[in-house]
Coordinates of C-alpha atoms in Angstrom, one line a residue:
Chain A
X1 CA 42.3 3.4 7.7
X2 CA 38.9 4.7 7.4
X3 CA 37.3 1.3 6.0
X4 CA 38.4 -0.5 9.1
X5 CA 37.1 1.8 11.9
X6 CA 34.4 0.1 13.7
X7 CA 31.2 1.1 12.7
X8 CA 29.3 2.7 15.3
X9 CA 27.0 5.2 13.4
X10 CA 25.0 2.8 11.1
X11 CA 23.6 0.5 14.2
X12 CA 22.9 3.7 16.1
X13 CA 21.0 4.8 13.6
X14 CA 19.4 1.7 12.5
X15 CA 18.3 1.2 16.2
X16 CA 17.0 4.9 16.8
X17 CA 14.8 4.3 13.5
X18 CA 13.4 1.1 14.9
X19 CA 12.6 2.8 18.4
X20 CA 11.1 5.6 16.4
X21 CA 8.7 2.9 14.6
X22 CA 7.9 1.5 18.2
X23 CA 7.7 4.2 20.7
X24 CA 3.9 5.1 19.4
X25 CA 2.7 1.5 19.3
X26 CA 4.3 1.0 22.9
X27 CA 2.7 4.2 23.8
X28 CA -0.9 3.1 23.0
X29 CA -0.1 -0.6 24.7
X30 CA 1.0 0.8 28.0
X31 CA -2.0 3.3 28.2
X32 CA -4.5 0.6 27.6
X33 CA -4.0 -0.8 31.2
X34 CA -3.7 2.8 32.8
X35 CA -6.8 2.8 35.0
X36 CA -7.8 6.6 34.4
X37 CA -10.6 7.6 32.2
X38 CA -9.3 11.0 31.3
X39 CA -5.7 12.0 31.1
X40 CA -2.5 10.0 30.7
X41 CA -1.2 10.3 34.1
X42 CA -0.6 6.6 35.8
X43 CA -3.3 5.4 38.1
X44 CA -2.3 1.9 38.4
X45 CA -2.9 -1.5 36.3
X46 CA -6.3 -2.6 35.2
X47 CA -7.9 -4.8 32.6
X48 CA -11.2 -3.2 32.7
X49 CA -10.8 -1.3 29.1
X50 CA -10.5 -4.6 27.7
X51 CA -13.3 -6.1 29.2
X52 CA -15.5 -3.2 28.3
X53 CA -14.4 -4.1 24.3
X54 CA -16.2 -7.7 24.7
X55 CA -19.6 -6.2 26.1
X56 CA -19.3 -3.3 23.3
X57 CA -21.7 -4.8 20.7
X58 CA -20.3 -1.7 18.3
X59 CA -16.9 -3.2 18.9
X60 CA -18.1 -7.0 18.2
X61 CA -20.0 -5.9 15.0
X62 CA -17.2 -4.0 13.6
X63 CA -14.8 -7.0 14.5
X64 CA -17.2 -9.4 12.4
X65 CA -17.4 -6.8 9.6
X66 CA -13.6 -6.5 9.2
X67 CA -13.3 -10.3 9.2
X68 CA -16.2 -10.9 6.9
X69 CA -14.8 -8.2 4.4
X70 CA -11.3 -9.7 4.7
X71 CA -12.2 -13.0 4.3
X72 CA -14.8 -12.8 1.6
X73 CA -12.6 -10.2 -0.8
X74 CA -9.4 -12.7 0.1
X75 CA -11.1 -15.5 -1.4
X76 CA -12.3 -13.7 -4.3
X77 CA -9.2 -12.0 -5.2
X78 CA -6.7 -14.7 -4.7
X79 CA -9.0 -17.1 -7.4
X80 CA -9.2 -14.5 -9.6
X81 CA -5.8 -13.0 -9.4
X82 CA -4.2 -16.4 -9.5
X83 CA -6.2 -16.9 -12.7
X84 CA -5.1 -13.8 -13.9
X85 CA -1.3 -14.3 -13.6
X86 CA -1.5 -17.7 -15.1
X87 CA -3.2 -16.8 -18.2
X88 CA -0.9 -13.8 -18.6
X89 CA 2.1 -15.6 -18.6
X90 CA 1.3 -19.0 -20.1
X91 CA 0.1 -18.1 -23.4
X92 CA 1.5 -16.4 -26.2
X93 CA -0.2 -12.8 -26.0
X94 CA 0.9 -10.1 -28.6
X95 CA 2.9 -7.5 -27.1
X96 CA 0.0 -5.0 -27.3
X97 CA -2.0 -7.3 -25.3
X98 CA 0.5 -7.8 -22.9
X99 CA 0.8 -4.2 -22.4
X100 CA -3.0 -3.7 -21.9
X101 CA -2.6 -6.1 -19.4
X102 CA 0.3 -4.8 -17.6
X103 CA -1.5 -1.4 -17.7
X104 CA -4.4 -2.9 -15.8
X105 CA -2.5 -4.6 -13.4
X106 CA -0.3 -1.6 -12.1
X107 CA -3.4 0.8 -12.2
X108 CA -4.1 0.1 -8.5
X109 CA -0.3 0.6 -7.7
X110 CA 0.2 3.6 -9.2
X111 CA -3.1 5.3 -8.4
X112 CA -3.3 7.3 -5.4
X113 CA -5.8 5.4 -3.3
X114 CA -8.1 8.7 -2.9
X115 CA -8.3 8.9 -6.7
X116 CA -9.1 5.2 -6.7
X117 CA -11.8 5.7 -4.0
X118 CA -13.5 8.7 -6.1
X119 CA -13.1 6.5 -9.2
X120 CA -15.0 3.6 -7.1
X121 CA -17.7 6.1 -5.9
X122 CA -18.3 7.0 -9.8
X123 CA -18.5 3.3 -10.4
X124 CA -21.0 2.5 -7.8
X125 CA -23.0 5.9 -8.6
X126 CA -23.4 4.6 -12.1
X127 CA -24.2 1.0 -11.4
X128 CA -27.0 2.4 -9.2
X129 CA -28.8 3.2 -12.2
X130 CA -29.2 -0.5 -13.0
X131 CA -29.7 -2.1 -9.5
X132 CA -30.0 -1.0 -5.7
X133 CA -27.6 -3.7 -4.8
X134 CA -25.3 -1.1 -5.1
X135 CA -25.8 1.3 -2.4
X136 CA -22.9 1.9 -0.1
X137 CA -22.6 -1.2 2.1
X138 CA -20.8 -4.5 2.4
X139 CA -21.1 -5.4 -1.0
X140 CA -19.5 -2.3 -2.5
X141 CA -16.7 -2.6 0.2
X142 CA -16.3 -6.3 -0.8
X143 CA -16.1 -5.2 -4.7
X144 CA -13.7 -2.1 -3.7
X145 CA -11.1 -4.5 -1.9
X146 CA -11.1 -7.4 -4.6
X147 CA -10.1 -4.4 -6.8
X148 CA -7.1 -3.8 -5.6
X149 CA -6.3 -7.3 -4.0
X150 CA -6.6 -8.8 -7.4
X151 CA -3.7 -6.3 -8.8
X152 CA -1.4 -7.6 -5.8
X153 CA -2.3 -11.4 -5.9
X154 CA -1.5 -11.5 -9.6
X155 CA 1.8 -9.7 -9.3
X156 CA 3.0 -12.1 -6.4
X157 CA 2.0 -15.1 -8.5
X158 CA 3.4 -13.8 -11.6
X159 CA 6.6 -13.3 -10.0
X160 CA 6.6 -16.7 -8.7
X161 CA 5.5 -18.0 -12.3
X162 CA 8.5 -16.5 -13.6
X163 CA 11.0 -18.1 -11.4
X164 CA 10.2 -21.7 -12.1
X165 CA 11.2 -23.3 -15.3
X166 CA 9.1 -24.5 -17.9
X167 CA 10.6 -28.2 -18.5
X168 CA 8.3 -29.7 -15.7
X169 CA 5.2 -28.7 -17.5
X170 CA 6.4 -29.5 -20.7
X171 CA 7.2 -33.0 -19.2
X172 CA 3.7 -33.4 -18.0
X173 CA 2.2 -32.4 -21.4
X174 CA 4.9 -34.9 -23.0
X175 CA 3.5 -37.6 -20.7
X176 CA -0.1 -37.1 -22.1
X177 CA -1.3 -35.4 -19.1
X178 CA -4.2 -33.4 -19.9
X179 CA -4.2 -29.3 -19.4
X180 CA -6.8 -29.5 -16.5
X181 CA -4.3 -32.6 -15.0
X182 CA -1.3 -30.6 -15.6
X183 CA -3.0 -27.0 -14.0
X184 CA -3.9 -29.1 -10.7
X185 CA -1.0 -31.5 -10.3
X186 CA 1.8 -29.7 -11.6
X187 CA 1.4 -26.0 -11.8
X188 CA -0.7 -25.3 -8.7
X189 CA 1.1 -27.1 -6.3
X190 CA 4.5 -25.1 -7.7
X191 CA 2.7 -22.3 -7.4
X192 CA 1.4 -22.8 -3.6
X193 CA 3.9 -20.5 -1.9
X194 CA 3.3 -17.7 -4.1
X195 CA -0.7 -18.2 -3.9
X196 CA -0.6 -18.3 -0.2
X197 CA 1.5 -15.1 0.0
X198 CA -0.5 -13.4 -2.3
X199 CA -3.6 -14.5 -0.2
X200 CA -1.7 -13.2 3.0
X201 CA -1.1 -10.0 1.4
X202 CA -4.4 -9.6 0.0
X203 CA -5.6 -10.3 3.7
X204 CA -3.6 -7.6 5.3
X205 CA -4.2 -5.0 2.9
X206 CA -8.3 -5.6 3.5
X207 CA -7.3 -5.3 7.2
X208 CA -5.3 -2.2 6.8
X209 CA -7.4 -0.4 4.7
X210 CA -9.0 2.6 5.6
X211 CA -9.6 4.9 2.5
X212 CA -11.3 2.7 0.1
X213 CA -13.6 1.4 3.0
X214 CA -14.3 5.1 4.1
X215 CA -15.5 5.8 0.6
X216 CA -17.8 2.6 0.1
X217 CA -19.1 1.8 3.8
X218 CA -22.8 2.3 4.6
X219 CA -24.2 2.5 8.0
X220 CA -24.4 -1.2 8.8
X221 CA -20.9 -2.1 7.5
X222 CA -18.6 -0.2 9.7
X223 CA -15.2 -1.9 10.0
X224 CA -12.6 -1.4 12.9
X225 CA -10.5 1.0 11.2
X226 CA -13.7 3.0 10.6
X227 CA -14.8 2.6 14.3
X228 CA -11.6 3.9 15.6
X229 CA -11.4 6.9 13.3
X230 CA -14.9 7.7 14.3
X231 CA -14.0 7.4 18.0
X232 CA -10.4 9.4 17.7
X233 CA -12.7 12.3 16.2
X234 CA -14.9 12.2 19.4
X235 CA -12.0 12.3 21.4
X236 CA -9.4 10.1 22.9
X237 CA -10.5 7.4 25.4
X238 CA -8.9 4.5 26.9
X239 CA -11.2 2.1 25.4
X240 CA -9.7 3.2 22.1
X241 CA -6.1 2.3 23.6
X242 CA -7.4 -1.2 24.1
X243 CA -9.0 -1.8 21.1
X244 CA -5.8 -0.4 19.3
X245 CA -3.6 -2.7 21.0
X246 CA -5.8 -5.8 20.5
X247 CA -5.3 -4.4 16.6
X248 CA -1.6 -4.5 17.3
X249 CA -1.4 -7.9 18.7
X250 CA -3.7 -9.5 16.0
X251 CA -1.0 -7.9 13.6
X252 CA 1.6 -9.6 15.3
X253 CA 0.2 -13.1 15.1
X254 CA -0.6 -12.3 11.7
X255 CA 3.1 -11.6 10.8
X256 CA 4.8 -14.4 12.6
X257 CA 2.2 -17.1 11.3
X258 CA 2.9 -15.6 7.6
X259 CA 6.6 -15.6 8.2
X260 CA 6.3 -19.3 9.6
X261 CA 4.4 -20.0 6.6
X262 CA 7.0 -18.8 3.8
X263 CA 9.8 -20.1 5.7
X264 CA 8.3 -23.7 6.0
X265 CA 7.6 -23.5 2.1
X266 CA 11.1 -22.7 1.5
X267 CA 12.4 -25.4 3.8
X268 CA 10.4 -27.6 1.8
X269 CA 11.6 -26.5 -1.2
X270 CA 15.2 -26.9 -0.1
X271 CA 14.4 -30.6 0.4
X272 CA 12.8 -31.4 -2.8
X273 CA 15.8 -30.0 -4.5
Chain B
X1 CA -5.8 -30.7 -43.0
X2 CA -5.9 -27.6 -44.9
X3 CA -3.0 -25.4 -45.1
X4 CA -5.1 -22.9 -43.0
X5 CA -5.2 -25.1 -40.2
X6 CA -1.9 -26.3 -40.7
X7 CA -0.8 -22.5 -40.0
X8 CA -2.8 -22.4 -37.2
X9 CA -1.3 -25.1 -35.5
X10 CA 1.4 -24.9 -33.1
X11 CA 3.4 -26.6 -30.2
X12 CA 3.1 -25.0 -26.8
X13 CA 4.7 -26.3 -23.6
X14 CA 4.9 -29.8 -25.5
X15 CA 1.5 -29.7 -26.6
X16 CA 0.0 -29.8 -29.9
X17 CA -2.7 -27.6 -30.4
X18 CA -4.2 -24.2 -32.3
X19 CA -3.6 -20.8 -31.7
X20 CA -7.3 -20.0 -31.5
X21 CA -7.7 -22.7 -28.9
X22 CA -4.9 -21.3 -26.7
X23 CA -6.4 -18.0 -27.1
X24 CA -9.7 -19.0 -25.9
X25 CA -8.2 -20.9 -22.8
X26 CA -6.1 -17.8 -22.0
X27 CA -8.7 -15.4 -22.4
X28 CA -10.8 -17.6 -20.1
X29 CA -8.3 -17.1 -17.2
X30 CA -7.4 -13.7 -17.8
X31 CA -10.8 -12.2 -18.3
X32 CA -12.7 -12.0 -14.5
X33 CA -9.6 -10.3 -13.0
X34 CA -9.4 -8.1 -16.0
X35 CA -12.8 -7.3 -16.4
X36 CA -12.9 -6.5 -12.3
X37 CA -10.2 -4.2 -12.6
X38 CA -11.6 -2.8 -15.8
X39 CA -15.0 -1.8 -14.7
X40 CA -14.2 -0.6 -10.8
X41 CA -11.0 1.0 -11.6
X42 CA -9.6 1.7 -15.1
X43 CA -12.9 2.8 -16.6
X44 CA -14.0 4.9 -13.8
X45 CA -10.5 6.6 -13.5
X46 CA -11.2 7.6 -16.9
X47 CA -14.7 9.0 -16.2
X48 CA -13.0 10.8 -13.6
X49 CA -11.1 12.5 -16.5
X50 CA -14.6 13.3 -18.3
X51 CA -16.2 14.2 -15.1
X52 CA -13.7 16.9 -14.2
X53 CA -15.2 19.0 -17.4
X54 CA -18.8 18.5 -16.1
X55 CA -20.8 21.1 -13.8
X56 CA -22.1 20.5 -10.3
X57 CA -25.9 21.2 -10.3
X58 CA -27.9 22.7 -7.2
X59 CA -28.3 19.9 -5.3
X60 CA -24.8 18.0 -6.0
X61 CA -26.1 15.9 -9.1
X62 CA -23.7 16.3 -12.2
X63 CA -25.0 18.3 -15.5
X64 CA -23.1 17.6 -18.4
X65 CA -22.1 21.0 -19.4
X66 CA -18.8 21.3 -20.8
X67 CA -16.7 23.7 -18.8
X68 CA -13.1 24.6 -17.8
X69 CA -14.3 26.2 -14.6
X70 CA -13.4 23.2 -12.2
X71 CA -9.8 23.8 -13.3
X72 CA -10.0 27.8 -13.2
X73 CA -11.0 27.2 -9.7
X74 CA -8.5 25.0 -8.8
X75 CA -6.0 27.6 -10.1
X76 CA -7.5 30.0 -7.9
X77 CA -9.9 32.2 -10.0
X78 CA -12.9 32.4 -8.0
X79 CA -15.9 34.9 -7.4
X80 CA -13.9 37.0 -5.4
X81 CA -10.8 37.4 -7.6
X82 CA -7.5 35.3 -7.3
X83 CA -6.7 33.4 -4.0
X84 CA -3.8 30.8 -4.2
X85 CA -5.3 28.4 -1.6
X86 CA -5.6 25.3 -3.5
X87 CA -2.3 25.8 -5.7
X88 CA -0.7 26.1 -1.6
X89 CA -2.4 22.5 -1.1
X90 CA -1.3 21.0 -4.2
X91 CA 2.0 22.2 -3.7
X92 CA 2.2 21.5 -0.1
X93 CA 1.2 18.0 -0.9
X94 CA 4.0 17.4 -3.6
X95 CA 6.7 18.9 -1.0
X96 CA 5.6 16.9 1.8
X97 CA 5.8 13.4 -0.4
X98 CA 8.8 14.6 -1.6
X99 CA 10.4 15.2 2.0
X100 CA 8.7 12.2 3.3
X101 CA 10.3 10.2 0.6
X102 CA 13.8 11.6 0.9
X103 CA 14.1 11.2 4.8
X104 CA 12.4 7.5 4.5
X105 CA 15.2 6.6 2.0
X106 CA 18.0 8.2 4.3
X107 CA 16.9 6.5 7.3
X108 CA 16.2 3.4 5.5
X109 CA 19.7 2.5 4.4
X110 CA 21.5 2.3 7.6
X111 CA 18.6 -0.1 8.7
X112 CA 18.9 -2.1 5.9
X113 CA 22.7 -2.6 6.2
X114 CA 22.4 -3.2 10.0
X115 CA 19.8 -5.9 9.1
X116 CA 21.8 -7.5 6.5
X117 CA 25.0 -7.5 8.6
X118 CA 23.3 -9.4 11.1
X119 CA 23.6 -13.3 10.9
X120 CA 21.2 -15.2 9.0
X121 CA 19.7 -17.0 12.1
X122 CA 18.5 -13.8 13.5
X123 CA 18.1 -11.7 10.5
X124 CA 14.7 -12.8 10.3
X125 CA 14.0 -11.6 13.6
X126 CA 15.0 -8.1 12.8
X127 CA 12.9 -8.0 9.4
X128 CA 10.0 -9.2 11.6
X129 CA 10.4 -6.2 13.7
X130 CA 9.9 -3.9 10.4
X131 CA 7.1 -6.0 9.2
X132 CA 5.2 -5.6 12.4
X133 CA 4.4 -1.9 12.2
X134 CA 4.2 -2.1 8.3
X135 CA 1.1 -4.5 8.9
X136 CA -0.1 -2.8 11.4
X137 CA -3.4 -0.6 10.6
X138 CA -2.6 3.0 9.7
X139 CA -5.2 4.4 11.7
X140 CA -4.1 3.2 14.7
X141 CA -0.5 4.0 14.2
X142 CA -1.6 7.7 13.4
X143 CA -3.9 7.7 16.3
X144 CA -0.7 6.4 18.5
X145 CA 1.1 9.6 17.2
X146 CA -1.5 11.7 18.6
X147 CA -1.0 9.9 21.9
X148 CA 2.6 10.3 21.8
X149 CA 2.2 14.2 20.8
X150 CA -0.1 14.8 24.0
X151 CA 0.2 17.5 26.3
X152 CA 1.2 15.3 29.5
X153 CA 4.0 13.2 27.7
X154 CA 7.3 14.1 27.7
X155 CA 7.8 15.4 24.2
X156 CA 5.0 17.9 24.3
X157 CA 6.6 18.9 27.9
X158 CA 9.9 19.4 26.7
X159 CA 8.8 21.6 23.5
X160 CA 6.6 23.5 26.1
X161 CA 9.6 24.0 28.2
X162 CA 11.5 25.4 25.1
X163 CA 8.6 27.9 24.8
X164 CA 8.1 26.3 21.3
X165 CA 4.3 25.5 22.1
X166 CA 2.0 26.9 25.1
X167 CA 2.1 24.7 28.4
X168 CA -0.5 22.3 28.6
X169 CA -1.2 21.8 24.4
X170 CA -0.3 19.0 22.4
X171 CA 2.4 19.0 19.5
X172 CA -0.6 18.5 17.1
X173 CA -2.2 19.4 14.9
X174 CA 0.9 20.9 13.2
X175 CA 3.5 20.5 10.6
X176 CA 6.1 18.6 12.6
X177 CA 3.3 16.0 13.5
X178 CA 2.2 15.3 10.1
X179 CA 6.1 14.8 9.2
X180 CA 6.4 12.4 12.2
X181 CA 3.2 10.6 11.0
X182 CA 4.1 10.4 7.6
X183 CA 7.8 9.1 7.9
X184 CA 7.0 6.5 10.5
X185 CA 4.0 5.1 8.0
X186 CA 6.0 4.8 5.2
X187 CA 9.6 4.1 6.5
X188 CA 9.0 0.3 6.0
X189 CA 7.8 0.6 2.7
X190 CA 11.4 1.7 1.7
X191 CA 13.2 -0.7 4.1
X192 CA 11.7 -3.8 2.8
X193 CA 12.7 -3.3 -0.7
X194 CA 15.5 -1.8 -0.2
X195 CA 16.8 -4.6 2.4
X196 CA 16.3 -7.1 -0.6
X197 CA 18.8 -5.3 -2.7
X198 CA 21.4 -4.8 0.1
X199 CA 21.2 -8.5 0.7
X200 CA 22.0 -9.6 -2.6
X201 CA 25.0 -6.8 -2.7
X202 CA 28.3 -8.0 -4.3
X203 CA 30.6 -6.7 -1.4
X204 CA 33.5 -7.7 -3.5
X205 CA 33.0 -4.2 -5.6
X206 CA 33.2 -2.2 -2.5
X207 CA 36.3 -4.1 -1.5
X208 CA 37.8 -3.1 -4.8
X209 CA 36.6 0.3 -4.6
X210 CA 38.4 0.8 -1.1
X211 CA 41.7 -1.0 -2.9
X212 CA 41.7 1.6 -5.3
X213 CA 41.5 4.3 -2.9
X214 CA 38.0 5.5 -3.3
X215 CA 36.9 7.5 -0.1
X216 CA 33.7 6.6 1.7
X217 CA 31.5 9.0 -0.4
X218 CA 32.4 7.9 -3.5
X219 CA 32.5 3.8 -2.6
X220 CA 28.8 4.5 -1.7
X221 CA 28.1 6.6 -4.8
X222 CA 29.5 4.2 -7.2
X223 CA 29.8 0.9 -5.7
X224 CA 27.0 0.6 -3.5
X225 CA 24.3 2.9 -4.7
X226 CA 24.1 1.5 -8.5
X227 CA 23.7 -1.9 -7.0
X228 CA 20.7 -0.9 -4.4
X229 CA 19.1 1.2 -6.9
X230 CA 16.4 -1.4 -7.8
X231 CA 15.0 -1.9 -4.2
X232 CA 15.7 1.8 -3.8
X233 CA 13.4 3.2 -6.6
X234 CA 10.5 0.6 -5.7
X235 CA 10.7 2.1 -2.4
X236 CA 10.6 5.4 -3.5
X237 CA 7.5 4.5 -5.7
X238 CA 5.7 2.9 -2.9
X239 CA 6.4 5.8 -0.7
X240 CA 5.6 8.9 -2.9
X241 CA 2.5 7.6 -4.4
X242 CA 0.5 7.1 -1.2
X243 CA 2.1 10.1 0.2
X244 CA 0.8 12.5 -2.5
X245 CA -2.8 11.4 -1.8
X246 CA -2.6 10.8 1.9
X247 CA -5.6 11.8 3.9
X248 CA -5.6 10.2 7.1
X249 CA -2.5 11.5 8.5
X250 CA -3.1 15.4 7.7
X251 CA -6.7 14.9 9.0
X252 CA -5.3 13.5 12.4
X253 CA -2.0 15.3 12.9
X254 CA -2.4 18.2 10.6
X255 CA -5.9 19.9 11.4
X256 CA -7.3 22.5 9.0
X257 CA -4.4 24.4 8.8
X258 CA -2.3 21.8 6.9
X259 CA -4.7 20.3 4.6
X260 CA -3.2 17.9 1.9
X261 CA -4.5 17.5 -1.8
X262 CA -6.0 13.8 -0.3
X263 CA -8.1 16.0 2.2
X264 CA -9.4 18.0 -0.5
X265 CA -10.7 15.3 -2.6
X266 CA -12.3 13.6 0.4
X267 CA -14.2 16.9 0.9
X268 CA -15.5 17.2 -2.4
X269 CA -16.7 13.7 -2.5
X270 CA -18.0 13.6 0.7
X271 CA -19.2 16.8 2.6
X272 CA -19.3 19.2 -0.2
X273 CA -20.8 16.6 -2.8
X274 CA -18.8 18.7 -5.7
X275 CA -18.0 15.5 -7.5
X276 CA -16.9 17.4 -10.8
X277 CA -14.4 19.5 -8.9
X278 CA -13.4 16.6 -6.9
X279 CA -12.5 15.1 -10.3
X280 CA -10.5 18.0 -11.4
X281 CA -8.5 17.8 -8.0
X282 CA -7.9 14.1 -8.4
X283 CA -6.8 14.6 -12.2
X284 CA -4.6 17.2 -10.7
X285 CA -3.3 14.7 -8.1
X286 CA -2.7 12.0 -10.8
X287 CA -0.4 14.3 -13.1
X288 CA 1.5 15.3 -10.1
X289 CA 2.1 11.9 -9.1
X290 CA 2.7 10.8 -12.3
X291 CA 5.3 13.9 -12.7
X292 CA 6.9 12.9 -9.5
X293 CA 7.6 9.0 -10.5
X294 CA 9.0 10.3 -13.7
X295 CA 11.4 12.6 -11.8
X296 CA 12.4 9.8 -9.3
X297 CA 12.9 7.3 -12.6
X298 CA 15.2 10.0 -14.3
X299 CA 17.1 10.7 -11.1
X300 CA 17.6 6.8 -11.0
X301 CA 18.9 6.4 -14.4
X302 CA 21.2 9.4 -14.3
X303 CA 22.6 7.9 -10.9
X304 CA 23.5 4.8 -12.7
X305 CA 25.4 6.8 -15.2
X306 CA 27.6 8.7 -12.9

C-alpha cells in the first residue's frame, strides 16, 4: 500500500529546507562573538564587537534614521491606507472607478522594486523644479516608503473589511448613529486587527527596504541596510557580523510580538463570538 | 421634493442619503492614498515610458529629442556593430527568476505539508521559524551567504577539494552563489501563501482519489494541486516579480560577470546618469515581468483543467 508508507521524505526535505534558511543566519551570529579581527578561524569568545557598535556614532545615527523613517512612514501609511480601504469598499463606486482604484493599488505589487525606484527618482527630479525640499534625504525616503506601504496596508485592511458582515453597521445606522459615530465606534474597532497587522507589515517593509532607500537617501539619511551595504563593499568585518546579529535579534522580537498580538486578537474574537 | 432629488436619494447601509453625498464622502476617504500612489508611482511610471524615447545630454541631462536609440542600444546595436551583451542580461534575468520560482515552489510543498501536519499547538512555532528569515533584512541575509561561502569555511573548502575552485578562494561571485541567495531570499514568499492553502485542504478528496486507485502522482496532480493553486500562484507572483528586478543579490554574490537587469538599471540611474536608457531598460523589465506573470497565470489555469 503506497498510501500508508510512513512518510520520511517530506519531513526530511522540510527540515533540510529550514536548515538552508538558517545556516547563513547562524553563521553570522556565531562569528559575531569570535575574537578575531581578520579571517574566520575561531579565536575565542568576545563581546567586544558589540561594544564597538554602541561607541560607533555612524551606526547609532543609522539606527536613529531607520527608526525615524519606519515610524513616521508607517503612521502616515496606516492612516492613509486604512481610509483608502474603507473609502473603496463602503461606497457604490462604478465598475470603472473601482478598476482604476484596483490598478493603483496593485501597481506597487506588480512593479519590480527597481523600476519603482527609477520612477521615484524621476518624480523627485520633477518636484525639485518646484521646491528644493525634494533633494535626496529623509523627506524623500519617507515619501518613497509611504508609497509602497499605503498599497499593502490598504490590501490588508480591505481583506479584513470583506470578511465581516454589514449588518452590524446597518444596525448602527438604524439606531440613529451618525456616520462619524459609526466609523469610530463600529467600523474602526472591528477593523483594529486588520489595521494593526497592516501597520506591522508596513513597518517591517520599511525596515526591510533597501532599494527604495538606496535611490532616495541623502548623505545625512543613511539607514542600517544602507550602512551595512556600504561596509560590506569595503570588506567583511566582525563589526558587521555583530550589527547583523543585532538586526536578526530585533527581527525575532518583532515577529514574536506581532504573532502574540494577532493571536490575542483572534482569541478575543472567539470570546466575543 | 423634485423628482430629480428623488432619483438621487438612496438607502445605503440602512441610511437615507443622496448619491452625491456618498460620493463626496468616499472621495474624501480615498483621495489621500490614491493621490499619493498616483503622484509618486503611477504617473512617474508612465513618465518612465516617455523618458525611454528621450536622449541623454552631454552632462547627463535629459533632452526631449524623440528617438528609438535607447531601444536599439538595448537590442545591441552600438557604435561598434552588434553585441548581445544587454540581451544576454535580460535573458539571464528571466531565466534566473524562472528557475528561482520553480525551485522555491518545489521546496515549499514539502515544507508546507510538514507544517500543516503538526498539531495546532506547535504549528505556529514552525510558522514563526519561516517568518523570521522572511522578515530579516535582505542585506543581512545576502551578506550572510558571503560569509558562509568564504574560503575558510567547509563549503568552499569542500569545493576546493573537489577541484571546482582554486584553494583559498571564496565560492562567490558565481552563478551558484546567486542561486543560493535568490532561493533562500524568496522561499518564504512561496511557503507562507502555499501553507495557507494547504491548511484548508480537503483531505477527503485525496482519500477518495486513493480509493479510486490513483497513483501518488495523479493524486498530487488532480486532488492536491488544484486545491493549492491559489496559494501557489500568489507565491509564484510574489517570487517572480522581485526576482526579476533583483539587484542586491547579484551585486553581492554575482559580481560583474553575473549581472542582472536590476544592476543595469541601477547603473543607469546611478553612476552612468543615463536616465533615458535606464528608463528603456526599466520598460523592458516591466514588459518581461508582465509576460512572465501572464505565463504563470496561464499555466495555473491549464493545470486546473487537467
